[in-house]
Amino acid sequence: MFHKILIANRGEIALRIIRACKELGIKTVAVYSTADSNSLHVKLADESVCIGPPSSLQSYLNINAIISAAELTDAEAIHPGYGFLAENAAFAEICENCGITFIGPSSESMRLMGDKISARQAMIKEKVPILPGTEDAVQDVNEAIKIAKKIGFPVIIKASAGGGGRGMKIVHSPAALPNAFATARAEAQAGFGNPEVYIEKYCQQPRHVEIQILGDKHGNVIHLGERDCSIQRRHQKLIEESPCSVLTPQLRAEMGDAAVRAAKSVNYNSAGTIEFLLDSDDKFYFMEMNTRIQVEHPVTEMVTGIDIIREQIRSAAGLKLRYKQSDVKIRGHAIECRINAEDPFKFTPCPGKITSYHTPGGLGVRVDSFVYDQYTVLPYYDSLISKLIVHADTREDAIRRMLRALDEYIIEGIKTTIPFHKRILSNKDFIEGHLDTGFLERMVLE
Ligand code: MV4
């Protein structure tokens, strides 16, 4: 096992990783920007190294500074958390070449899944269901029109180097295709430095259901069930839950099996997530793989009792998974609300000083956060300040528990999304489990 790990991140996920390290008896090194010198991740780590000015580009994305900090402190491994360098295959490769263990998949697995066309090809080979569409990059408009007519409108054009909803164009008619195709390619080139796009049948108002995967360096891969992440706004998830209320044990086993095959196809050996779309006929389709730990991993931890970060660190150290698929049992229901420092109905960032702070508690309530009374939320970084997670026996009980916990949560001095969450959790369709990715847009219209 590692003796010392450097955490190349900040905020709640840096704390989450430090906590897992402490329980494993591993020393921790925090890195921080000058703006973060008062941050809890700096206080809770055993050592800390300043890596640059406030701007992320010059600090948390500064590969040279981070590698130097690891060498200076003799850290054997780097945990990237999520965001920043977590899905940067070049960074993973630099770590590999410097003899530092990157706590995540190999740079090769990351590259294969990071390129959405090669990921789709891997799924075709493994017979993981995908939506009808192209096998290779679409080179010109005529080819695009031919394919779209064959699969039928609406279609969606996606950037091969995109992901997470970036670089997509929905097209409803042949007339709209030439323009959409040219724009998609130009935007892909400008945004990702790669103009390649592919085309899929567009699935209307699906659920976003993702499967948590755990792999090790001995070829073992298991899944930890699913999360329903359909409550999103502009590809930012706001509420996640596990289990998904419409999955039968059989469908869960089928999706889990497909996800394990997907991960095995790229020799995946860490924690990761396979994203699927689930349509109204309960058909599921592979979308993409996230090759990192995700913000919403706690809901899976609550229903399985498995510490995903601990398992991810153990796998990176070369240890075998401690769980077989048959050891994984889903118990009860968990929900996570992302609390952002934002105007709750306009979603504009709202940094500033927290003048009063009180966290909820009690049975089945978990708060993963890094803020405290009198803390100043900084304008330079993500607006996520806290994740409120509840666990209860049933979905209905979990909703009631979340509403109770949201009522207890006091954050003064800045605006947060707490009032927004109270409204969703009181919404009839949400309570009845009628969720899909169009939920929020419809709710605003009401
Ligand atoms: C789709 C889709 C429907 N059909 N692909 C968005 C994020 C990325 N992981 C894949 N995404 C989607 N891909 C096909 N063929 C729907 C989504 C999607 C979505 C689209 C528009 C608005 C909100 C959305 C939320 C989740 C997924």
Short mmCIF file of C-alpha atoms and ligand atoms in Angstrom, two decimals:
data_model
loop_
_atom_site.label_atom_id
_atom_site.label_comp_id
_atom_site.label_asym_id
_atom_site.label_seq_id
_atom_site.Cartn_x
_atom_site.Cartn_y
_atom_site.Cartn_z
CA MET A 1 0.00 0.00 0.00
CA PHE A 2 1.08 3.61 -0.58
CA HIS A 3 2.70 5.55 2.26
CA LYS A 4 1.91 8.99 0.89
CA ILE A 5 -0.57 10.34 -1.69
CA LEU A 6 -0.75 13.80 -3.22
CA ILE A 7 -4.27 15.09 -3.85
CA ALA A 8 -4.35 17.21 -7.02
CA ASN A 9 -7.65 18.89 -6.25
CA ARG A 10 -9.47 21.20 -3.84
CA GLY A 11 -12.91 21.54 -2.24
CA GLU A 12 -15.10 18.73 -0.98
CA ILE A 13 -13.49 16.00 -3.10
CA ALA A 14 -10.02 16.81 -1.70
CA LEU A 15 -11.47 16.37 1.82
CA ARG A 16 -13.22 13.16 0.79
CA ILE A 17 -9.92 11.70 -0.47
CA ILE A 18 -7.97 12.87 2.61
CA ARG A 19 -10.56 11.12 4.82
CA ALA A 20 -10.19 7.85 2.89
CA CYS A 21 -6.36 8.11 3.14
CA LYS A 22 -6.50 8.67 6.91
CA GLU A 23 -8.61 5.57 7.36
CA LEU A 24 -6.12 3.59 5.24
CA GLY A 25 -3.15 4.94 7.26
CA ILE A 26 -1.75 6.84 4.25
CA LYS A 27 -0.07 10.25 4.65
CA THR A 28 -1.50 13.05 2.51
CA VAL A 29 -0.10 16.03 0.63
CA ALA A 30 -2.47 18.87 -0.30
CA VAL A 31 -1.70 21.26 -3.14
CA TYR A 32 -3.32 24.69 -3.17
CA SER A 33 -3.51 27.98 -4.99
CA THR A 34 -2.68 31.20 -3.13
CA ALA A 35 -6.46 31.86 -2.90
CA ASP A 36 -6.95 28.52 -1.10
CA SER A 37 -4.37 28.93 1.67
CA ASN A 38 -7.16 28.96 4.33
CA SER A 39 -8.92 25.94 2.85
CA LEU A 40 -9.79 22.90 4.93
CA HIS A 41 -8.00 20.51 2.56
CA VAL A 42 -4.75 22.34 3.40
CA LYS A 43 -5.48 22.18 7.13
CA LEU A 44 -6.48 18.50 7.13
CA ALA A 45 -3.61 17.14 5.02
CA ASP A 46 -0.31 16.16 6.65
CA GLU A 47 1.68 18.42 4.31
CA SER A 48 0.83 21.07 1.76
CA VAL A 49 2.50 22.74 -1.21
CA CYS A 50 1.44 26.01 -2.86
CA ILE A 51 1.29 25.44 -6.64
CA GLY A 52 0.40 28.86 -8.03
CA PRO A 53 -1.94 31.83 -8.24
CA PRO A 54 -5.78 31.60 -8.03
CA SER A 55 -6.43 30.89 -11.71
CA SER A 56 -6.97 27.12 -12.20
CA LEU A 57 -4.81 27.16 -15.32
CA GLN A 58 -1.85 28.28 -13.26
CA SER A 59 -2.51 26.08 -10.22
CA TYR A 60 -4.80 23.01 -10.23
CA LEU A 61 -4.17 22.49 -13.96
CA ASN A 62 -0.45 23.24 -13.74
CA ILE A 63 1.04 19.81 -14.46
CA ASN A 64 4.67 20.84 -13.87
CA ALA A 65 3.90 22.38 -10.49
CA ILE A 66 1.90 19.32 -9.38
CA ILE A 67 4.54 16.78 -10.48
CA SER A 68 7.22 18.91 -8.75
CA ALA A 69 5.15 18.97 -5.55
CA ALA A 70 4.86 15.16 -5.66
CA GLU A 71 8.62 14.76 -6.17
CA LEU A 72 9.46 17.32 -3.48
CA THR A 73 7.30 15.53 -0.89
CA ASP A 74 8.09 11.94 -2.00
CA ALA A 75 4.45 11.18 -2.75
CA GLU A 76 4.16 7.79 -4.50
CA ALA A 77 0.76 8.43 -6.03
CA ILE A 78 -1.51 11.26 -7.18
CA HIS A 79 -5.28 11.28 -6.77
CA PRO A 80 -6.82 13.71 -9.29
CA GLY A 81 -10.38 13.77 -7.84
CA TYR A 82 -12.89 14.93 -10.49
CA GLY A 83 -12.60 17.87 -12.92
CA PHE A 84 -9.19 19.55 -13.38
CA LEU A 85 -6.73 16.83 -14.54
CA ALA A 86 -8.87 13.78 -13.75
CA GLU A 87 -9.56 12.84 -17.39
CA ASN A 88 -6.39 14.22 -18.92
CA ALA A 89 -4.66 11.20 -20.50
CA ALA A 90 -1.46 13.21 -21.06
CA PHE A 91 -1.27 13.91 -17.32
CA ALA A 92 -1.85 10.23 -16.46
CA GLU A 93 0.92 9.33 -18.89
CA ILE A 94 3.33 11.88 -17.39
CA CYS A 95 2.65 10.38 -13.95
CA GLU A 96 3.31 6.87 -15.34
CA ASN A 97 6.59 8.07 -16.91
CA CYS A 98 7.71 9.79 -13.68
CA GLY A 99 7.14 6.63 -11.62
CA ILE A 100 4.18 8.19 -9.81
CA THR A 101 1.01 6.08 -9.65
CA PHE A 102 -1.96 7.91 -11.14
CA ILE A 103 -4.98 6.88 -9.06
CA GLY A 104 -7.29 6.15 -11.94
CA PRO A 105 -7.21 4.04 -15.10
CA SER A 106 -4.19 3.69 -17.40
CA SER A 107 -3.64 6.56 -19.84
CA GLU A 108 -4.45 4.04 -22.59
CA SER A 109 -7.93 3.14 -21.22
CA MET A 110 -8.57 6.83 -20.67
CA ARG A 111 -7.67 7.67 -24.28
CA LEU A 112 -9.83 4.88 -25.70
CA MET A 113 -12.89 6.00 -23.72
CA GLY A 114 -12.10 9.72 -24.12
CA ASP A 115 -12.46 9.36 -27.88
CA LYS A 116 -16.20 8.77 -28.26
CA ILE A 117 -15.87 7.13 -31.71
CA SER A 118 -13.33 4.57 -30.47
CA ALA A 119 -15.51 4.00 -27.37
CA ARG A 120 -18.51 3.33 -29.65
CA GLN A 121 -16.44 0.89 -31.71
CA ALA A 122 -15.39 -0.95 -28.54
CA MET A 123 -19.09 -1.25 -27.55
CA ILE A 124 -20.05 -2.66 -30.97
CA LYS A 125 -17.36 -5.31 -30.54
CA GLU A 126 -18.60 -6.24 -27.04
CA LYS A 127 -22.29 -6.20 -28.10
CA VAL A 128 -23.10 -3.45 -25.59
CA PRO A 129 -26.27 -1.77 -26.89
CA ILE A 130 -25.75 1.59 -28.63
CA LEU A 131 -28.17 3.81 -30.55
CA PRO A 132 -28.24 3.34 -34.35
CA GLY A 133 -25.60 5.54 -35.94
CA THR A 134 -22.17 5.73 -37.50
CA GLU A 135 -19.27 3.42 -36.77
CA ASP A 136 -16.61 5.87 -37.97
CA ALA A 137 -16.20 9.64 -38.14
CA VAL A 138 -18.52 11.25 -40.69
CA GLN A 139 -16.36 13.05 -43.24
CA ASP A 140 -18.79 15.11 -45.35
CA VAL A 141 -22.35 16.43 -45.55
CA ASN A 142 -23.49 13.95 -48.21
CA GLU A 143 -22.46 11.04 -46.02
CA ALA A 144 -24.20 12.71 -43.05
CA ILE A 145 -27.45 13.07 -45.02
CA LYS A 146 -27.30 9.47 -46.23
CA ILE A 147 -26.83 8.15 -42.70
CA ALA A 148 -29.48 10.41 -41.16
CA LYS A 149 -32.05 9.31 -43.75
CA LYS A 150 -31.22 5.68 -43.05
CA ILE A 151 -31.61 5.92 -39.26
CA GLY A 152 -34.44 8.50 -39.40
CA PHE A 153 -34.81 11.96 -37.87
CA PRO A 154 -34.27 13.36 -35.31
CA VAL A 155 -30.54 12.65 -35.14
CA ILE A 156 -27.78 14.03 -32.95
CA ILE A 157 -24.32 15.06 -34.13
CA LYS A 158 -21.65 14.62 -31.47
CA ALA A 159 -17.98 15.56 -31.31
CA SER A 160 -15.71 12.54 -30.92
CA ALA A 161 -13.55 14.53 -28.49
CA GLY A 162 -16.60 15.97 -26.69
CA GLY A 163 -18.55 14.42 -23.86
CA GLY A 164 -20.64 15.48 -20.90
CA GLY A 165 -23.03 17.20 -23.28
CA ARG A 166 -20.41 19.44 -24.88
CA GLY A 167 -20.31 19.64 -28.67
CA MET A 168 -23.72 18.16 -29.53
CA LYS A 169 -26.27 19.26 -32.17
CA ILE A 170 -29.81 17.88 -32.42
CA VAL A 171 -31.13 17.86 -35.99
CA HIS A 172 -34.83 17.42 -36.80
CA SER A 173 -34.90 17.56 -40.62
CA PRO A 174 -32.71 16.98 -43.70
CA ALA A 175 -32.89 20.72 -44.46
CA ALA A 176 -31.23 21.58 -41.14
CA LEU A 177 -28.45 19.04 -41.54
CA PRO A 178 -25.81 20.77 -43.74
CA ASN A 179 -25.60 23.80 -41.46
CA ALA A 180 -25.62 21.73 -38.24
CA PHE A 181 -22.94 19.42 -39.62
CA ALA A 182 -20.60 22.27 -40.60
CA THR A 183 -21.15 24.08 -37.28
CA ALA A 184 -20.61 20.88 -35.26
CA ARG A 185 -17.28 20.22 -37.01
CA ALA A 186 -16.11 23.83 -36.63
CA GLU A 187 -17.06 23.88 -32.93
CA ALA A 188 -15.38 20.51 -32.34
CA GLN A 189 -12.17 21.82 -33.94
CA ALA A 190 -12.29 25.08 -31.96
CA GLY A 191 -13.32 23.49 -28.65
CA PHE A 192 -11.36 20.23 -28.64
CA GLY A 193 -8.74 20.59 -31.40
CA ASN A 194 -10.36 17.65 -33.24
CA PRO A 195 -13.08 18.19 -35.90
CA GLU A 196 -14.29 14.56 -35.96
CA VAL A 197 -18.01 14.07 -35.40
CA TYR A 198 -20.37 11.08 -35.44
CA ILE A 199 -24.12 10.72 -35.79
CA GLU A 200 -26.64 8.84 -33.66
CA LYS A 201 -30.41 8.49 -33.61
CA TYR A 202 -31.66 11.10 -31.11
CA CYS A 203 -33.50 9.56 -28.19
CA GLN A 204 -36.21 11.92 -26.87
CA GLN A 205 -36.65 12.53 -23.14
CA PRO A 206 -34.66 9.55 -21.87
CA ARG A 207 -33.58 8.92 -18.32
CA HIS A 208 -29.88 9.31 -17.59
CA VAL A 209 -28.95 6.11 -15.75
CA GLU A 210 -25.31 5.35 -15.01
CA ILE A 211 -23.60 2.27 -13.58
CA GLN A 212 -20.74 2.51 -11.07
CA ILE A 213 -17.83 0.24 -11.93
CA LEU A 214 -14.90 -0.97 -9.82
CA GLY A 215 -11.94 -2.72 -11.41
CA ASP A 216 -8.54 -3.91 -10.23
CA LYS A 217 -5.16 -4.66 -11.85
CA HIS A 218 -5.90 -8.42 -11.84
CA GLY A 219 -8.63 -8.27 -14.50
CA ASN A 220 -11.58 -8.20 -12.07
CA VAL A 221 -14.45 -5.79 -12.70
CA ILE A 222 -17.69 -5.52 -10.73
CA HIS A 223 -20.57 -3.03 -10.75
CA LEU A 224 -22.21 -1.31 -7.79
CA GLY A 225 -25.64 -0.75 -9.33
CA GLU A 226 -26.97 2.42 -10.84
CA ARG A 227 -27.67 6.09 -10.23
CA ASP A 228 -30.53 7.99 -11.82
CA CYS A 229 -29.14 11.42 -12.76
CA SER A 230 -32.05 12.67 -14.85
CA ILE A 231 -32.45 15.90 -12.85
CA GLN A 232 -30.00 18.11 -14.73
CA ARG A 233 -29.87 21.60 -16.11
CA ARG A 234 -27.61 22.39 -19.07
CA HIS A 235 -25.71 19.12 -18.45
CA GLN A 236 -25.10 20.02 -14.80
CA LYS A 237 -26.58 17.38 -12.55
CA LEU A 238 -28.48 18.76 -9.57
CA ILE A 239 -30.01 15.69 -7.88
CA GLU A 240 -28.92 12.05 -8.13
CA GLU A 241 -30.40 8.95 -6.58
CA SER A 242 -29.85 5.23 -6.23
CA PRO A 243 -31.50 2.91 -7.04
CA CYS A 244 -33.34 4.15 -10.14
CA SER A 245 -37.05 3.67 -9.35
CA VAL A 246 -37.90 1.99 -12.68
CA LEU A 247 -35.16 -0.68 -12.78
CA THR A 248 -36.25 -4.24 -12.08
CA PRO A 249 -33.61 -6.58 -10.64
CA GLN A 250 -33.41 -8.18 -14.09
CA LEU A 251 -32.84 -4.90 -15.94
CA ARG A 252 -30.28 -3.88 -13.31
CA ALA A 253 -28.41 -7.15 -13.88
CA GLU A 254 -28.51 -6.66 -17.68
CA MET A 255 -27.27 -3.06 -17.49
CA GLY A 256 -24.66 -4.00 -14.89
CA ASP A 257 -23.46 -6.83 -17.09
CA ALA A 258 -23.23 -4.55 -20.14
CA ALA A 259 -21.30 -2.00 -18.06
CA VAL A 260 -18.84 -4.64 -16.86
CA ARG A 261 -18.29 -5.79 -20.47
CA ALA A 262 -17.77 -2.15 -21.52
CA ALA A 263 -15.16 -1.62 -18.81
CA LYS A 264 -13.39 -4.92 -19.50
CA SER A 265 -13.16 -4.09 -23.22
CA VAL A 266 -10.62 -1.34 -22.40
CA ASN A 267 -8.89 -3.25 -19.55
CA TYR A 268 -10.37 -0.84 -17.05
CA ASN A 269 -8.76 -1.21 -13.61
CA SER A 270 -10.14 1.58 -11.43
CA ALA A 271 -13.39 3.26 -10.36
CA GLY A 272 -15.42 4.49 -13.32
CA THR A 273 -18.93 5.07 -14.59
CA ILE A 274 -20.77 3.86 -17.67
CA GLU A 275 -23.49 6.29 -18.71
CA PHE A 276 -26.60 4.90 -20.38
CA LEU A 277 -29.74 6.45 -21.75
CA LEU A 278 -32.86 4.54 -20.72
CA ASP A 279 -35.88 5.13 -23.00
CA SER A 280 -39.57 4.85 -22.14
CA ASP A 281 -39.60 1.22 -23.40
CA ASP A 282 -36.89 0.30 -20.87
CA LYS A 283 -34.31 -0.08 -23.64
CA PHE A 284 -30.85 1.11 -22.62
CA TYR A 285 -28.01 2.47 -24.74
CA PHE A 286 -24.35 3.18 -23.97
CA MET A 287 -23.54 6.93 -24.09
CA GLU A 288 -20.03 7.34 -22.72
CA MET A 289 -17.70 6.30 -19.94
CA ASN A 290 -16.45 8.67 -17.25
CA THR A 291 -12.97 7.49 -16.32
CA ARG A 292 -12.88 9.22 -12.92
CA ILE A 293 -14.54 9.26 -9.53
CA GLN A 294 -17.75 11.27 -9.87
CA VAL A 295 -19.38 13.97 -7.77
CA GLU A 296 -22.39 11.71 -7.13
CA HIS A 297 -20.46 8.61 -5.97
CA PRO A 298 -21.80 8.95 -2.37
CA VAL A 299 -25.33 7.76 -3.25
CA THR A 300 -23.82 4.46 -4.38
CA GLU A 301 -21.70 4.29 -1.19
CA MET A 302 -24.83 4.77 0.93
CA VAL A 303 -26.83 1.95 -0.71
CA THR A 304 -23.92 -0.52 -1.02
CA GLY A 305 -21.92 0.33 2.12
CA ILE A 306 -18.74 0.27 -0.02
CA ASP A 307 -16.17 3.08 0.28
CA ILE A 308 -15.52 3.69 -3.43
CA ILE A 309 -12.50 5.97 -2.90
CA ARG A 310 -10.85 3.42 -0.61
CA GLU A 311 -11.37 0.68 -3.20
CA GLN A 312 -10.04 2.95 -5.95
CA ILE A 313 -6.85 3.62 -3.94
CA ARG A 314 -6.45 -0.09 -3.13
CA SER A 315 -6.82 -1.01 -6.81
CA ALA A 316 -4.24 1.61 -7.83
CA ALA A 317 -1.82 0.05 -5.32
CA GLY A 318 -2.26 -3.30 -7.09
CA LEU A 319 -4.46 -4.98 -4.49
CA LYS A 320 -7.29 -7.28 -5.54
CA LEU A 321 -10.93 -6.21 -5.22
CA ARG A 322 -12.30 -7.28 -1.85
CA TYR A 323 -15.79 -7.81 -3.24
CA LYS A 324 -17.27 -10.30 -5.70
CA GLN A 325 -20.36 -9.30 -7.67
CA SER A 326 -22.49 -11.50 -5.38
CA ASP A 327 -21.23 -9.55 -2.31
CA VAL A 328 -22.81 -6.34 -3.63
CA LYS A 329 -26.26 -5.80 -2.13
CA ILE A 330 -28.38 -2.69 -2.65
CA ARG A 331 -30.04 -1.63 0.61
CA GLY A 332 -32.62 1.17 0.86
CA HIS A 333 -32.59 4.39 -1.13
CA ALA A 334 -30.15 7.33 -1.27
CA ILE A 335 -30.55 10.83 -2.71
CA GLU A 336 -27.95 13.56 -3.18
CA CYS A 337 -28.68 17.28 -3.60
CA ARG A 338 -25.83 19.40 -4.92
CA ILE A 339 -25.76 22.66 -2.97
CA ASN A 340 -24.22 25.36 -5.16
CA ALA A 341 -23.33 28.94 -4.29
CA GLU A 342 -25.75 30.23 -6.93
CA ASP A 343 -28.96 32.15 -7.24
CA PRO A 344 -31.45 29.26 -6.73
CA PHE A 345 -33.65 30.09 -9.72
CA LYS A 346 -31.30 31.93 -12.10
CA PHE A 347 -28.30 29.63 -11.46
CA THR A 348 -25.85 32.54 -11.63
CA PRO A 349 -22.76 32.13 -9.39
CA CYS A 350 -22.94 33.79 -6.01
CA PRO A 351 -19.54 33.76 -4.32
CA GLY A 352 -18.94 35.63 -1.04
CA LYS A 353 -18.66 35.23 2.70
CA ILE A 354 -20.77 32.74 4.65
CA THR A 355 -21.92 34.72 7.69
CA SER A 356 -23.78 31.91 9.46
CA TYR A 357 -23.50 28.14 8.95
CA HIS A 358 -25.24 25.13 10.45
CA THR A 359 -25.27 21.65 8.92
CA PRO A 360 -28.10 19.12 9.22
CA GLY A 361 -27.54 15.81 11.02
CA GLY A 362 -29.35 12.84 12.42
CA LEU A 363 -29.94 9.31 11.19
CA GLY A 364 -29.19 8.74 7.51
CA VAL A 365 -27.81 12.22 6.80
CA ARG A 366 -24.37 12.84 5.28
CA VAL A 367 -22.81 16.21 4.38
CA ASP A 368 -19.75 16.20 2.11
CA SER A 369 -18.52 19.78 2.15
CA PHE A 370 -15.49 21.99 2.70
CA VAL A 371 -17.10 25.24 3.82
CA TYR A 372 -17.48 26.55 7.38
CA ASP A 373 -18.79 29.59 9.24
CA GLN A 374 -17.10 32.81 7.99
CA TYR A 375 -15.59 30.96 4.96
CA THR A 376 -15.45 33.02 1.76
CA VAL A 377 -16.66 31.13 -1.31
CA LEU A 378 -14.19 32.00 -4.07
CA PRO A 379 -15.17 33.20 -7.54
CA TYR A 380 -12.38 31.29 -9.34
CA TYR A 381 -13.70 27.76 -9.03
CA ASP A 382 -16.79 25.55 -9.34
CA SER A 383 -19.81 26.79 -7.38
CA LEU A 384 -20.43 23.40 -5.66
CA ILE A 385 -20.04 24.05 -1.92
CA SER A 386 -21.72 21.02 -0.40
CA LYS A 387 -23.35 17.69 -1.17
CA LEU A 388 -26.24 16.72 1.06
CA ILE A 389 -26.84 12.97 0.93
CA VAL A 390 -29.59 11.06 2.71
CA HIS A 391 -30.23 7.34 3.06
CA ALA A 392 -33.49 5.70 4.15
CA ASP A 393 -35.39 2.42 3.71
CA THR A 394 -37.58 3.59 0.83
CA ARG A 395 -37.58 6.37 -1.79
CA GLU A 396 -40.54 8.02 -0.08
CA ASP A 397 -38.72 8.05 3.28
CA ALA A 398 -35.55 9.37 1.62
CA ILE A 399 -37.48 12.29 0.05
CA ARG A 400 -38.99 13.17 3.45
CA ARG A 401 -35.59 12.90 5.10
CA MET A 402 -34.02 15.14 2.45
CA LEU A 403 -36.73 17.78 2.91
CA ARG A 404 -36.15 17.63 6.69
CA ALA A 405 -32.37 17.97 6.23
CA LEU A 406 -32.73 20.85 3.73
CA ASP A 407 -34.91 22.64 6.30
CA GLU A 408 -32.18 22.25 8.94
CA TYR A 409 -29.38 23.47 6.67
CA ILE A 410 -28.54 27.12 7.41
CA ILE A 411 -26.22 28.98 5.06
CA GLU A 412 -26.38 32.78 5.36
CA GLY A 413 -24.49 35.54 3.55
CA ILE A 414 -24.63 33.93 0.10
CA LYS A 415 -27.42 32.54 -2.07
CA THR A 416 -27.54 28.76 -2.49
CA THR A 417 -29.62 26.23 -4.43
CA ILE A 418 -31.29 24.94 -1.21
CA PRO A 419 -34.67 26.63 -2.00
CA PHE A 420 -34.60 25.12 -5.49
CA HIS A 421 -34.08 21.61 -4.08
CA LYS A 422 -37.01 22.03 -1.69
CA ARG A 423 -39.21 22.84 -4.67
CA ILE A 424 -38.12 19.81 -6.70
CA LEU A 425 -38.49 17.42 -3.78
CA SER A 426 -42.05 18.69 -3.25
CA ASN A 427 -42.95 18.33 -6.94
CA LYS A 428 -45.66 15.72 -7.65
CA ASP A 429 -43.91 14.24 -10.72
CA PHE A 430 -40.62 13.95 -8.82
CA ILE A 431 -42.34 12.28 -5.86
CA GLU A 432 -44.06 9.83 -8.23
CA GLY A 433 -40.73 9.07 -9.92
CA HIS A 434 -41.70 10.48 -13.33
CA LEU A 435 -38.16 11.59 -14.19
CA ASP A 436 -36.38 12.18 -17.47
CA THR A 437 -33.76 14.59 -18.75
CA GLY A 438 -36.50 17.04 -19.79
CA PHE A 439 -37.91 17.27 -16.23
CA LEU A 440 -36.41 20.61 -15.21
CA GLU A 441 -37.26 22.41 -18.44
CA ARG A 442 -40.88 21.32 -18.07
CA MET A 443 -40.98 22.30 -14.40
CA VAL A 444 -39.89 25.86 -15.27
CA LEU A 445 -42.81 26.11 -17.73
CA GLU A 446 -45.39 25.24 -15.06
C1 MV4 B 1 -27.93 11.71 -26.31
C2 MV4 B 1 -29.25 12.03 -25.97
C3 MV4 B 1 -30.24 11.53 -26.78
N1 MV4 B 1 -29.93 10.78 -27.86
N2 MV4 B 1 -27.67 10.96 -27.38
C4 MV4 B 1 -25.81 14.39 -23.00
C5 MV4 B 1 -24.58 14.19 -22.24
C6 MV4 B 1 -23.85 13.07 -22.87
N3 MV4 B 1 -23.41 12.17 -21.85
C7 MV4 B 1 -24.83 12.42 -23.80
N4 MV4 B 1 -26.02 13.22 -23.77
C8 MV4 B 1 -27.11 12.88 -24.45
N5 MV4 B 1 -26.90 12.12 -25.55
C9 MV4 B 1 -28.65 10.52 -28.14
N6 MV4 B 1 -28.36 9.77 -29.21
C10 MV4 B 1 -29.48 12.79 -24.82
C11 MV4 B 1 -28.40 13.22 -24.07
C12 MV4 B 1 -28.71 13.96 -22.89
C13 MV4 B 1 -29.29 15.24 -22.94
C14 MV4 B 1 -29.55 15.88 -24.14
C15 MV4 B 1 -30.14 17.13 -24.16
C16 MV4 B 1 -30.47 17.77 -22.96
C17 MV4 B 1 -30.19 17.17 -21.77
C18 MV4 B 1 -29.61 15.90 -21.74
C19 MV4 B 1 -29.34 15.30 -20.53
C20 MV4 B 1 -28.74 14.07 -20.50
C21 MV4 B 1 -28.45 13.40 -21.70
#
